[in-house]
């Protein structure tokens, strides 16, 4: 039982991401026109936790509260869920009439609450036995109880809940999984410190925002030492694994699948996404339809093709754990042979072939692995880049192929907050590419400079890396390197040198192409006190963000995050004296930041100083990133 004022939950996890639902509850709990608040969701999303927090909020208002936990066991006995709350006289509820039972229950409640309406939380309300459900309905009807009911989304609403809702006497909230930024915030609350962006994203992806699954993943990661704290920041030191409890939860969900459905799920666990046509070569269409109806498989259309995948990453992991090695290799070989038979002509086929070959035999053709790593880099899947490029280097390539493997691996390591390792690989790649200077050297030098300056805190070495590359690169590759150097100089506090660098480039101040040129010009001019001149360039940088869904030049500078563009524009507006517009642009940047840690930090800093300048300090601008 949850006692009045208690916030205790299993494992002591706080409640996050449910502010709007709690606001809706507080708007009606004191209103006699309403008799209930219905919390509907799938198992594991936090229905019970939200219901408990509703009781905490009600108790804080001075309202009497209590809770009842319904269950399959308790429903076998009339009033079984209420056994600890009151015992009717005589003890067997079948020996009393409904009127007598109601009269006794109301008297007990009146004695406990002093005649005030009780806020009662019933967890798994649909599992109440009929006697208990009818009693609750009567108590709600006379205003003796305000019902907070947790209900499963995959089951029909019980009669009482349906009547209250359709009559407008109850508020219904449908809660879903937490989004990635909220998962990261919850992790930081639970762990008591900041969490790296990639760690938060990994937990969000594997749990899909299901709090029950997330809790088990965190417990297992901490217990096994995979989730560690370094310099006050939590990060994953090893891949996430499922603990016994989570494995049981997921295995129970998958147990209902028949033999044909199991075949399809095993192929998806190892090779997803797969074309529906590939699955239909293995199982009948009805098996796939049943999996989709059970929310175990999702099917999406891409042009003329339909692709299938397991509905939850944890399903894939649990299935993979249970597939014998020989069968796993047979499944992988089946899909490899099919893809080769069809020609492997589509862009994603390279990545699939490399991944499947690596899983089946532990190795693959180095050129194929490098091509796959480049595709993964373009999709910002840095962990996959590390795996593929590392496997390519382990296969012993030489020359430019080895350098390209080092380049993509270095970029991935830099984004994974391992800049010293990134510099080792990028420096080695630069030495090889310098023999035939071109786009690969340009890209390598730019990324090397970025990690040296902003991750390793060594701007002089960053500028030297750019100078070395510019000394051998032809004229057409000079502009972007000049822009990169200008950004480093501006942030380092020398906007005059930054402007001189841009103006001395072949393209000059107005000609450096793309978002990098716009951003370099805007930041340098603003820092040099020429904010009004900088405004058109900063606005152009934001406008270029509208094309960020297009694939960037794989040898050019990556597209800056759209949030960083808005924040750069806000800074320029601030320097130009346009404070209201600066605040609005900073808010847009924060809204677009999602789980991008640099954008969150910069955005909160900018918005905080803008509000201070406006005489409106806002404590909420602090960040834990």
XYZ file of N, CA and C in Angstrom, residues 410-411 414-415 419-420 422-423 426 442-466 480-481 483-489 491 516 519 556-558 560 564 598:
156
model
N 38.745 7.348 -37.211
C 39.116 8.513 -36.416
C 37.945 9.458 -36.198
N 37.159 9.701 -37.238
C 35.992 10.572 -37.073
C 35.009 9.988 -36.060
N 36.313 10.371 -32.529
C 36.183 11.743 -32.060
C 34.780 12.047 -31.586
N 33.789 11.565 -32.317
C 32.396 11.785 -31.916
C 32.013 10.934 -30.706
N 39.038 11.562 -28.239
C 39.783 12.392 -29.195
C 41.244 11.992 -29.347
N 41.896 11.470 -28.295
C 43.304 11.086 -28.426
C 43.452 9.944 -29.431
N 41.274 9.334 -31.789
C 40.897 9.911 -33.074
C 42.101 10.584 -33.731
N 42.871 11.360 -32.956
C 44.028 12.060 -33.497
C 45.067 11.075 -34.027
N 43.643 9.861 -37.447
C 43.526 10.921 -38.447
C 44.900 11.429 -38.878
N 41.442 17.007 -47.484
C 40.684 18.171 -46.992
C 39.777 17.774 -45.834
N 39.019 16.712 -46.029
C 38.097 16.273 -44.980
C 38.870 15.833 -43.734
N 39.944 15.082 -43.936
C 40.717 14.586 -42.795
C 41.301 15.744 -42.004
N 41.854 16.736 -42.701
C 42.452 17.884 -42.013
C 41.403 18.672 -41.238
N 40.230 18.857 -41.821
C 39.179 19.610 -41.138
C 38.752 18.909 -39.855
N 38.469 17.606 -39.947
C 37.997 16.896 -38.765
C 39.100 16.774 -37.717
N 40.335 16.583 -38.183
C 41.459 16.529 -37.245
C 41.567 17.844 -36.484
N 41.432 18.971 -37.204
C 41.528 20.282 -36.565
C 40.398 20.497 -35.560
N 39.201 20.073 -35.906
C 38.061 20.241 -35.001
C 38.293 19.502 -33.692
N 38.739 18.247 -33.769
C 38.944 17.465 -32.545
C 40.143 17.980 -31.749
N 41.213 18.413 -32.445
C 42.365 18.964 -31.745
C 41.981 20.237 -30.982
N 41.230 21.113 -31.641
C 40.916 22.404 -31.036
C 39.878 22.293 -29.933
N 38.799 21.554 -30.202
C 37.661 21.619 -29.302
C 37.539 20.426 -28.356
N 38.189 19.313 -28.662
C 38.142 18.156 -27.762
C 39.432 18.004 -26.962
N 40.575 18.231 -27.614
C 41.860 18.103 -26.921
C 42.374 19.451 -26.411
N 41.684 20.532 -26.766
C 42.079 21.849 -26.269
C 43.438 22.306 -26.768
N 43.760 22.016 -28.027
C 45.061 22.348 -28.595
C 44.882 23.108 -29.909
N 44.399 24.372 -29.853
C 44.199 25.138 -31.091
C 45.459 25.311 -31.926
N 46.648 25.531 -31.336
C 47.829 25.675 -32.202
C 48.084 24.461 -33.078
N 47.954 23.248 -32.503
C 48.148 22.038 -33.314
C 47.057 21.914 -34.367
N 45.826 22.352 -34.028
C 44.734 22.316 -35.000
C 45.041 23.218 -36.182
N 45.500 24.438 -35.894
C 45.816 25.366 -36.977
C 47.006 24.867 -37.794
N 47.953 24.188 -37.148
C 49.089 23.648 -37.880
C 48.647 22.531 -38.821
N 47.703 21.682 -38.365
C 47.193 20.612 -39.229
C 46.538 21.193 -40.478
N 45.806 22.298 -40.308
C 45.178 22.953 -41.464
C 46.245 23.551 -42.378
N 37.227 25.753 -47.630
C 36.654 25.150 -46.435
C 37.682 25.051 -45.307
N 38.939 24.810 -45.656
C 39.977 24.781 -44.630
C 40.172 26.169 -44.020
N 37.828 28.402 -43.732
C 36.672 28.594 -42.863
C 36.839 27.888 -41.533
N 37.363 26.668 -41.566
C 37.592 25.920 -40.322
C 38.599 26.658 -39.440
N 39.696 27.120 -40.036
C 40.693 27.865 -39.272
C 40.082 29.131 -38.673
N 39.211 29.797 -39.438
C 38.584 31.031 -38.948
C 37.702 30.752 -37.733
N 36.964 29.670 -37.759
C 36.139 29.326 -36.600
C 37.003 29.085 -35.369
N 38.109 28.369 -35.538
C 38.990 28.090 -34.401
C 39.580 29.389 -33.851
N 40.005 30.286 -34.750
C 40.571 31.559 -34.315
C 39.536 32.426 -33.609
N 36.742 31.478 -31.971
C 36.418 30.923 -30.656
C 37.609 31.071 -29.713
N 29.360 26.061 -43.645
C 30.609 26.378 -42.964
C 31.021 27.814 -43.250
N 28.715 30.283 -41.406
C 28.960 30.298 -39.969
C 30.296 30.964 -39.645
N 33.466 16.534 -47.529
C 33.430 17.906 -47.049
C 33.090 17.962 -45.573
N 32.931 19.189 -45.089
C 32.628 19.379 -43.672
C 31.217 18.885 -43.397
N 30.990 18.126 -42.289
C 29.637 17.679 -41.974
C 28.718 18.869 -41.727
N 26.568 21.340 -39.845
C 26.389 21.682 -38.428
C 24.955 21.380 -38.003
N 22.642 24.385 -33.468
C 23.814 25.261 -33.365
C 23.686 26.455 -34.304
N 26.349 19.519 -26.906
C 26.904 20.864 -27.109
C 25.826 21.911 -27.318
